[in-house]
PDB file of N, CA, C and O in Angstrom:
ATOM      1  N   MET A 590       0.859  -1.280   0.030  1.00  0.00           N
ATOM      2  CA  MET A 590      -0.034  -0.079   0.152  1.00  0.00           C
ATOM      3  C   MET A 590       0.748   1.191   0.034  1.00  0.00           C
ATOM      4  O   MET A 590       1.688   1.415   0.734  1.00  0.00           O
ATOM      5  N   GLN A 591       0.619   2.115  -0.935  1.00  0.00           N
ATOM      6  CA  GLN A 591       1.439   3.350  -1.042  1.00  0.00           C
ATOM      7  C   GLN A 591       0.448   4.481  -0.596  1.00  0.00           C
ATOM      8  O   GLN A 591      -0.583   4.734  -0.725  1.00  0.00           O
ATOM      9  N   ILE A 592       1.128   5.312   0.476  1.00  0.00           N
ATOM     10  CA  ILE A 592       0.540   6.387   1.385  1.00  0.00           C
ATOM     11  C   ILE A 592       1.163   7.541   0.975  1.00  0.00           C
ATOM     12  O   ILE A 592       2.379   7.766   1.064  1.00  0.00           O
ATOM     13  N   LYS A 593       0.325   8.456   0.681  1.00  0.00           N
ATOM     14  CA  LYS A 593       0.680   9.784   0.170  1.00  0.00           C
ATOM     15  C   LYS A 593       0.614  10.876   1.310  1.00  0.00           C
ATOM     16  O   LYS A 593       1.408  11.765   1.310  1.00  0.00           O
ATOM     17  N   ASN A 594      -0.226  10.686   2.154  1.00  0.00           N
ATOM     18  CA  ASN A 594      -0.734  11.748   3.161  1.00  0.00           C
ATOM     19  C   ASN A 594      -1.382  10.988   4.385  1.00  0.00           C
ATOM     20  O   ASN A 594      -2.517  10.497   4.326  1.00  0.00           O
ATOM     21  N   VAL A 595      -0.667  11.029   5.431  1.00  0.00           N
ATOM     22  CA  VAL A 595      -1.111  10.236   6.612  1.00  0.00           C
ATOM     23  C   VAL A 595      -2.176  11.283   7.387  1.00  0.00           C
ATOM     24  O   VAL A 595      -2.688  10.865   8.436  1.00  0.00           O
ATOM     25  N   ASP A 596      -2.318  12.486   6.938  1.00  0.00           N
ATOM     26  CA  ASP A 596      -3.446  13.481   7.471  1.00  0.00           C
ATOM     27  C   ASP A 596      -4.907  12.978   7.271  1.00  0.00           C
ATOM     28  O   ASP A 596      -5.732  13.331   8.135  1.00  0.00           O
ATOM     29  N   ILE A 597      -5.016  12.040   6.332  1.00  0.00           N
ATOM     30  CA  ILE A 597      -6.348  11.404   6.407  1.00  0.00           C
ATOM     31  C   ILE A 597      -6.682   9.999   7.268  1.00  0.00           C
ATOM     32  O   ILE A 597      -7.746   9.485   7.469  1.00  0.00           O
ATOM     33  N   PHE A 598      -5.561   9.815   8.097  1.00  0.00           N
ATOM     34  CA  PHE A 598      -5.613   8.628   9.045  1.00  0.00           C
ATOM     35  C   PHE A 598      -6.673   8.972  10.232  1.00  0.00           C
ATOM     36  O   PHE A 598      -6.308  10.127  10.817  1.00  0.00           O
ATOM     37  N   ASN A 599      -7.288   8.169  10.578  1.00  0.00           N
ATOM     38  CA  ASN A 599      -7.914   8.274  12.003  1.00  0.00           C
ATOM     39  C   ASN A 599      -7.128   7.528  13.017  1.00  0.00           C
ATOM     40  O   ASN A 599      -6.012   6.989  12.752  1.00  0.00           O
ATOM     41  N   LEU A 600      -7.597   7.435  14.298  1.00  0.00           N
ATOM     42  CA  LEU A 600      -6.834   6.836  15.214  1.00  0.00           C
ATOM     43  C   LEU A 600      -6.576   5.401  14.867  1.00  0.00           C
ATOM     44  O   LEU A 600      -5.554   4.728  15.236  1.00  0.00           O
ATOM     45  N   GLN A 601      -7.575   4.670  14.456  1.00  0.00           N
ATOM     46  CA  GLN A 601      -7.525   3.147  14.137  1.00  0.00           C
ATOM     47  C   GLN A 601      -6.451   3.007  13.019  1.00  0.00           C
ATOM     48  O   GLN A 601      -5.761   2.035  12.998  1.00  0.00           O
ATOM     49  N   ASP A 602      -6.440   3.765  12.092  1.00  0.00           N
ATOM     50  CA  ASP A 602      -5.577   3.779  10.828  1.00  0.00           C
ATOM     51  C   ASP A 602      -4.129   3.980  11.536  1.00  0.00           C
ATOM     52  O   ASP A 602      -3.150   3.159  11.079  1.00  0.00           O
ATOM     53  N   CYS A 603      -3.959   5.040  12.206  1.00  0.00           N
ATOM     54  CA  CYS A 603      -2.590   5.095  12.919  1.00  0.00           C
ATOM     55  C   CYS A 603      -1.993   3.865  13.636  1.00  0.00           C
ATOM     56  O   CYS A 603      -0.929   3.395  13.499  1.00  0.00           O
ATOM     57  N   GLU A 604      -2.838   3.465  14.453  1.00  0.00           N
ATOM     58  CA  GLU A 604      -2.471   2.425  15.257  1.00  0.00           C
ATOM     59  C   GLU A 604      -2.303   0.983  14.489  1.00  0.00           C
ATOM     60  O   GLU A 604      -1.089   0.290  14.661  1.00  0.00           O
ATOM     61  N   ARG A 605      -3.097   0.773  13.444  1.00  0.00           N
ATOM     62  CA  ARG A 605      -2.799  -0.467  12.499  1.00  0.00           C
ATOM     63  C   ARG A 605      -1.407  -0.269  11.870  1.00  0.00           C
ATOM     64  O   ARG A 605      -0.652  -1.143  11.759  1.00  0.00           O
ATOM     65  N   PHE A 606      -1.304   0.993  11.423  1.00  0.00           N
ATOM     66  CA  PHE A 606      -0.085   1.159  10.423  1.00  0.00           C
ATOM     67  C   PHE A 606       1.194   0.896  11.344  1.00  0.00           C
ATOM     68  O   PHE A 606       2.178   0.440  11.034  1.00  0.00           O
ATOM     69  N   LEU A 607       1.207   1.617  12.579  1.00  0.00           N
ATOM     70  CA  LEU A 607       2.403   1.529  13.459  1.00  0.00           C
ATOM     71  C   LEU A 607       2.585   0.049  13.891  1.00  0.00           C
ATOM     72  O   LEU A 607       3.592  -0.449  14.191  1.00  0.00           O
ATOM     73  N   ASN A 608       1.447  -0.761  13.997  1.00  0.00           N
ATOM     74  CA  ASN A 608       1.716  -2.235  14.581  1.00  0.00           C
ATOM     75  C   ASN A 608       2.251  -3.015  13.365  1.00  0.00           C
ATOM     76  O   ASN A 608       3.076  -3.857  13.620  1.00  0.00           O
ATOM     77  N   GLU A 609       1.724  -2.692  12.180  1.00  0.00           N
ATOM     78  CA  GLU A 609       2.184  -3.443  10.946  1.00  0.00           C
ATOM     79  C   GLU A 609       3.474  -2.787  10.222  1.00  0.00           C
ATOM     80  O   GLU A 609       4.252  -3.642   9.777  1.00  0.00           O
ATOM     81  N   ASN A 610       3.746  -1.545  10.529  1.00  0.00           N
ATOM     82  CA  ASN A 610       5.080  -0.971  10.059  1.00  0.00           C
ATOM     83  C   ASN A 610       5.883  -0.230  10.999  1.00  0.00           C
ATOM     84  O   ASN A 610       6.051   1.030  10.615  1.00  0.00           O
ATOM     85  N   PRO A 611       6.093  -0.652  11.946  1.00  0.00           N
ATOM     86  CA  PRO A 611       6.951   0.071  13.134  1.00  0.00           C
ATOM     87  C   PRO A 611       8.183   0.828  12.483  1.00  0.00           C
ATOM     88  O   PRO A 611       8.652   1.840  13.197  1.00  0.00           O
ATOM     89  N   ASP A 612       8.851   0.180  11.627  1.00  0.00           N
ATOM     90  CA  ASP A 612      10.037   0.921  11.337  1.00  0.00           C
ATOM     91  C   ASP A 612      10.121   1.502   9.927  1.00  0.00           C
ATOM     92  O   ASP A 612      11.063   1.975   9.206  1.00  0.00           O
ATOM     93  N   SER A 613       8.931   1.781   9.390  1.00  0.00           N
ATOM     94  CA  SER A 613       8.516   2.588   8.201  1.00  0.00           C
ATOM     95  C   SER A 613       9.103   4.040   8.137  1.00  0.00           C
ATOM     96  O   SER A 613       9.172   4.589   9.237  1.00  0.00           O
ATOM     97  N   ASP A 614       9.251   4.538   6.877  1.00  0.00           N
ATOM     98  CA  ASP A 614       9.863   5.701   6.946  1.00  0.00           C
ATOM     99  C   ASP A 614       8.724   6.854   7.201  1.00  0.00           C
ATOM    100  O   ASP A 614       8.981   7.871   7.747  1.00  0.00           O
ATOM    101  N   LEU A 615       7.457   6.333   7.080  1.00  0.00           N
ATOM    102  CA  LEU A 615       6.344   7.080   7.640  1.00  0.00           C
ATOM    103  C   LEU A 615       5.983   7.167   8.925  1.00  0.00           C
ATOM    104  O   LEU A 615       5.133   7.826   9.516  1.00  0.00           O
ATOM    105  N   ALA A 616       6.764   6.224   9.954  1.00  0.00           N
ATOM    106  CA  ALA A 616       6.166   6.092  11.170  1.00  0.00           C
ATOM    107  C   ALA A 616       6.282   7.215  12.072  1.00  0.00           C
ATOM    108  O   ALA A 616       5.251   7.536  12.729  1.00  0.00           O
ATOM    109  N   ASP A 617       7.193   8.003  11.925  1.00  0.00           N
ATOM    110  CA  ASP A 617       7.190   9.364  12.581  1.00  0.00           C
ATOM    111  C   ASP A 617       6.043  10.302  12.288  1.00  0.00           C
ATOM    112  O   ASP A 617       5.496  10.827  13.237  1.00  0.00           O
ATOM    113  N   ALA A 618       5.781  10.289  11.131  1.00  0.00           N
ATOM    114  CA  ALA A 618       4.645  11.121  10.476  1.00  0.00           C
ATOM    115  C   ALA A 618       3.242  10.605  11.115  1.00  0.00           C
ATOM    116  O   ALA A 618       2.448  11.369  11.425  1.00  0.00           O
ATOM    117  N   VAL A 619       3.086   9.277  11.250  1.00  0.00           N
ATOM    118  CA  VAL A 619       1.983   8.689  11.679  1.00  0.00           C
ATOM    119  C   VAL A 619       1.994   8.841  13.255  1.00  0.00           C
ATOM    120  O   VAL A 619       0.800   9.260  13.622  1.00  0.00           O
ATOM    121  N   ARG A 620       3.188   8.822  13.773  1.00  0.00           N
ATOM    122  CA  ARG A 620       2.960   9.028  15.254  1.00  0.00           C
ATOM    123  C   ARG A 620       2.625  10.463  15.536  1.00  0.00           C
ATOM    124  O   ARG A 620       1.606  10.590  16.524  1.00  0.00           O
ATOM    125  N   GLU A 621       2.970  11.403  14.797  1.00  0.00           N
ATOM    126  CA  GLU A 621       2.707  12.833  14.925  1.00  0.00           C
ATOM    127  C   GLU A 621       1.236  12.975  14.612  1.00  0.00           C
ATOM    128  O   GLU A 621       0.359  13.710  15.339  1.00  0.00           O
ATOM    129  N   ARG A 622       0.689  12.425  13.588  1.00  0.00           N
ATOM    130  CA  ARG A 622      -0.631  12.379  13.456  1.00  0.00           C
ATOM    131  C   ARG A 622      -1.459  11.924  14.553  1.00  0.00           C
ATOM    132  O   ARG A 622      -2.683  12.467  15.074  1.00  0.00           O
ATOM    133  N   GLN A 623      -1.084  10.824  15.054  1.00  0.00           N
ATOM    134  CA  GLN A 623      -1.857  10.183  16.243  1.00  0.00           C
ATOM    135  C   GLN A 623      -1.741  10.951  17.377  1.00  0.00           C
ATOM    136  O   GLN A 623      -2.936  11.239  18.063  1.00  0.00           O
ATOM    137  N   ARG A 624      -0.594  11.799  17.543  1.00  0.00           N
ATOM    138  CA  ARG A 624      -0.351  12.790  18.875  1.00  0.00           C
ATOM    139  C   ARG A 624      -1.519  13.869  18.554  1.00  0.00           C
ATOM    140  O   ARG A 624      -2.277  14.158  19.438  1.00  0.00           O
ATOM    141  N   ARG A 625      -1.559  14.245  17.509  1.00  0.00           N
ATOM    142  CA  ARG A 625      -2.584  15.430  17.109  1.00  0.00           C
ATOM    143  C   ARG A 625      -3.891  15.091  17.360  1.00  0.00           C
ATOM    144  O   ARG A 625      -4.862  15.880  17.885  1.00  0.00           O
ATOM    145  N   LEU A 626      -4.301  13.765  16.907  1.00  0.00           N
ATOM    146  CA  LEU A 626      -5.626  13.305  17.042  1.00  0.00           C
ATOM    147  C   LEU A 626      -5.984  13.217  18.547  1.00  0.00           C
ATOM    148  O   LEU A 626      -6.864  13.495  18.967  1.00  0.00           O
ATOM    149  N   LEU A 627      -5.113  12.683  19.341  1.00  0.00           N
ATOM    150  CA  LEU A 627      -5.439  12.411  20.744  1.00  0.00           C
ATOM    151  C   LEU A 627      -5.574  13.742  21.406  1.00  0.00           C
ATOM    152  O   LEU A 627      -6.330  13.769  22.362  1.00  0.00           O
ATOM    153  N   ASP A 628      -4.424  14.704  21.081  1.00  0.00           N
ATOM    154  CA  ASP A 628      -4.596  15.997  21.601  1.00  0.00           C
ATOM    155  C   ASP A 628      -5.919  16.624  21.418  1.00  0.00           C
ATOM    156  O   ASP A 628      -6.563  17.408  22.160  1.00  0.00           O
ATOM    157  N   GLU A 629      -6.484  16.558  20.121  1.00  0.00           N
ATOM    158  CA  GLU A 629      -7.761  17.139  19.809  1.00  0.00           C
ATOM    159  C   GLU A 629      -8.761  16.460  20.596  1.00  0.00           C
ATOM    160  O   GLU A 629      -9.947  17.130  21.011  1.00  0.00           O
ATOM    161  N   ILE A 630      -8.779  15.241  20.598  1.00  0.00           N
ATOM    162  CA  ILE A 630      -9.920  14.510  21.555  1.00  0.00           C
ATOM    163  C   ILE A 630      -9.900  15.008  22.969  1.00  0.00           C
ATOM    164  O   ILE A 630     -11.028  15.331  23.529  1.00  0.00           O
ATOM    165  N   PHE A 631      -8.628  15.100  23.477  1.00  0.00           N
ATOM    166  CA  PHE A 631      -8.483  15.528  24.884  1.00  0.00           C
ATOM    167  C   PHE A 631      -9.207  16.991  25.099  1.00  0.00           C
ATOM    168  O   PHE A 631      -9.890  17.131  25.936  1.00  0.00           O
ATOM    169  N   ARG A 632      -8.888  17.829  24.080  1.00  0.00           N
ATOM    170  CA  ARG A 632      -9.249  19.171  24.104  1.00  0.00           C
ATOM    171  C   ARG A 632     -11.008  19.138  24.042  1.00  0.00           C
ATOM    172  O   ARG A 632     -11.413  20.004  24.706  1.00  0.00           O
ATOM    173  N   THR A 633     -11.390  18.399  23.225  1.00  0.00           N
ATOM    174  CA  THR A 633     -12.776  18.361  22.851  1.00  0.00           C
ATOM    175  C   THR A 633     -13.463  17.692  24.162  1.00  0.00           C
ATOM    176  O   THR A 633     -14.510  18.500  24.639  1.00  0.00           O
ATOM    177  N   ASN A 634     -13.027  16.811  24.832  1.00  0.00           N
ATOM    178  CA  ASN A 634     -13.559  16.162  26.055  1.00  0.00           C
ATOM    179  C   ASN A 634     -13.465  17.180  27.201  1.00  0.00           C
ATOM    180  O   ASN A 634     -14.546  17.570  27.924  1.00  0.00           O
ATOM    181  N   LYS A 635     -12.312  18.043  27.230  1.00  0.00           N
ATOM    182  CA  LYS A 635     -12.421  19.025  28.155  1.00  0.00           C
ATOM    183  C   LYS A 635     -13.280  20.084  27.995  1.00  0.00           C
ATOM    184  O   LYS A 635     -13.916  20.621  29.180  1.00  0.00           O
ATOM    185  N   ARG A 636     -13.514  20.478  26.777  1.00  0.00           N
ATOM    186  CA  ARG A 636     -14.432  21.549  26.441  1.00  0.00           C
ATOM    187  C   ARG A 636     -15.777  21.293  26.888  1.00  0.00           C
ATOM    188  O   ARG A 636     -16.558  21.787  27.426  1.00  0.00           O
ATOM    189  N   ASP A 637     -16.204  19.931  26.692  1.00  0.00           N
ATOM    190  CA  ASP A 637     -17.610  19.190  26.826  1.00  0.00           C
ATOM    191  C   ASP A 637     -17.718  19.226  28.273  1.00  0.00           C
ATOM    192  O   ASP A 637     -18.706  19.435  28.798  1.00  0.00           O
ATOM    193  N   GLU A 638     -16.613  18.790  29.077  1.00  0.00           N
ATOM    194  CA  GLU A 638     -16.724  18.782  30.506  1.00  0.00           C
ATOM    195  C   GLU A 638     -17.078  20.002  31.063  1.00  0.00           C
ATOM    196  O   GLU A 638     -17.761  20.118  32.064  1.00  0.00           O
ATOM    197  N   GLU A 639     -16.236  21.201  30.710  1.00  0.00           N
ATOM    198  CA  GLU A 639     -16.440  22.360  31.224  1.00  0.00           C
ATOM    199  C   GLU A 639     -17.862  22.922  30.877  1.00  0.00           C
ATOM    200  O   GLU A 639     -18.476  23.586  31.752  1.00  0.00           O
ATOM    201  N   ALA A 640     -18.475  22.734  29.804  1.00  0.00           N
ATOM    202  CA  ALA A 640     -19.614  23.097  29.398  1.00  0.00           C
ATOM    203  C   ALA A 640     -20.741  22.228  30.289  1.00  0.00           C
ATOM    204  O   ALA A 640     -21.756  22.934  30.657  1.00  0.00           O
ATOM    205  N   ARG A 641     -20.555  21.067  30.494  1.00  0.00           N
ATOM    206  CA  ARG A 641     -21.535  20.269  31.465  1.00  0.00           C
ATOM    207  C   ARG A 641     -21.501  20.953  32.786  1.00  0.00           C
ATOM    208  O   ARG A 641     -22.634  20.992  33.342  1.00  0.00           O
ATOM    209  N   LYS A 642     -20.199  21.160  33.407  1.00  0.00           N
ATOM    210  CA  LYS A 642     -20.103  21.869  34.562  1.00  0.00           C
ATOM    211  C   LYS A 642     -20.930  22.977  34.695  1.00  0.00           C
ATOM    212  O   LYS A 642     -21.597  23.444  35.738  1.00  0.00           O
ATOM    213  N   ALA A 643     -20.809  23.999  33.673  1.00  0.00           N
ATOM    214  CA  ALA A 643     -21.436  25.176  33.420  1.00  0.00           C
ATOM    215  C   ALA A 643     -22.945  25.080  33.608  1.00  0.00           C
ATOM    216  O   ALA A 643     -23.645  25.826  34.210  1.00  0.00           O
ATOM    217  N   GLN A 644     -23.294  24.034  32.994  1.00  0.00           N
ATOM    218  CA  GLN A 644     -24.848  23.604  33.023  1.00  0.00           C
ATOM    219  C   GLN A 644     -25.332  23.398  34.169  1.00  0.00           C
ATOM    220  O   GLN A 644     -26.452  23.808  34.507  1.00  0.00           O
ATOM    221  N   ILE A 645     -24.711  22.579  35.010  1.00  0.00           N
ATOM    222  CA  ILE A 645     -24.980  22.171  36.205  1.00  0.00           C
ATOM    223  C   ILE A 645     -25.116  23.166  37.243  1.00  0.00           C
ATOM    224  O   ILE A 645     -26.036  23.477  38.001  1.00  0.00           O
ATOM    225  N   ASN A 646     -24.009  24.285  36.939  1.00  0.00           N
ATOM    226  CA  ASN A 646     -24.123  25.374  37.967  1.00  0.00           C
ATOM    227  C   ASN A 646     -25.282  26.273  37.633  1.00  0.00           C
ATOM    228  O   ASN A 646     -25.802  26.875  38.661  1.00  0.00           O
ATOM    229  N   SER A 647     -25.481  26.344  36.509  1.00  0.00           N
ATOM    230  CA  SER A 647     -26.518  27.189  36.055  1.00  0.00           C
ATOM    231  C   SER A 647     -27.899  26.561  36.575  1.00  0.00           C
ATOM    232  O   SER A 647     -28.760  27.573  37.123  1.00  0.00           O
ATOM    233  N   CYS A 648     -28.037  25.301  36.458  1.00  0.00           N
ATOM    234  CA  CYS A 648     -29.244  24.880  37.007  1.00  0.00           C
ATOM    235  C   CYS A 648     -29.503  24.808  38.587  1.00  0.00           C
ATOM    236  O   CYS A 648     -30.447  24.994  39.230  1.00  0.00           O
ATOM    237  N   LYS A 649     -28.236  24.577  39.348  1.00  0.00           N
ATOM    238  CA  LYS A 649     -28.387  24.826  40.594  1.00  0.00           C
ATOM    239  C   LYS A 649     -28.546  26.347  41.133  1.00  0.00           C
ATOM    240  O   LYS A 649     -29.370  26.421  42.118  1.00  0.00           O
ATOM    241  N   LYS A 650     -28.237  27.293  40.330  1.00  0.00           N
ATOM    242  CA  LYS A 650     -28.645  28.615  40.729  1.00  0.00           C
ATOM    243  C   LYS A 650     -30.014  28.877  40.685  1.00  0.00           C
ATOM    244  O   LYS A 650     -30.623  29.708  41.321  1.00  0.00           O
ATOM    245  N   LYS A 651     -30.578  28.225  39.607  1.00  0.00           N
ATOM    246  CA  LYS A 651     -32.079  28.454  39.226  1.00  0.00           C
ATOM    247  C   LYS A 651     -32.946  27.737  40.220  1.00  0.00           C
ATOM    248  O   LYS A 651     -33.799  28.328  40.613  1.00  0.00           O
ATOM    249  N   CYS A 652     -32.439  26.637  40.770  1.00  0.00           N
ATOM    250  CA  CYS A 652     -33.135  25.877  41.694  1.00  0.00           C
ATOM    251  C   CYS A 652     -32.910  26.517  43.135  1.00  0.00           C
ATOM    252  O   CYS A 652     -33.961  26.625  43.758  1.00  0.00           O
ATOM    253  N   ASN A 653     -31.692  27.132  43.347  1.00  0.00           N
ATOM    254  CA  ASN A 653     -31.589  27.833  44.702  1.00  0.00           C
ATOM    255  C   ASN A 653     -32.220  29.342  44.746  1.00  0.00           C
ATOM    256  O   ASN A 653     -32.276  29.937  45.850  1.00  0.00           O
ATOM    257  N   GLY A 654     -32.487  29.666  43.685  1.00  0.00           N
ATOM    258  CA  GLY A 654     -33.171  31.064  43.179  1.00  0.00           C
ATOM    259  C   GLY A 654     -32.884  32.036  44.179  1.00  0.00           C
ATOM    260  O   GLY A 654     -33.100  32.892  44.427  1.00  0.00           O
TER     261      GLY A 654
END
């Protein structure tokens, strides 16, 4: 399989590629893509958690009126 751009890889693609081709010339690029994806997921989860906490606090204020 010839790969031109690892930016289209999702997390599963990265993991599969690294398991099958750990010493490939593209391995570093795939690891960087994997790191960026994980960072994006972490930021999204953190943002969602902060929004959830804000919603809970808003509900508590309304209830305690």
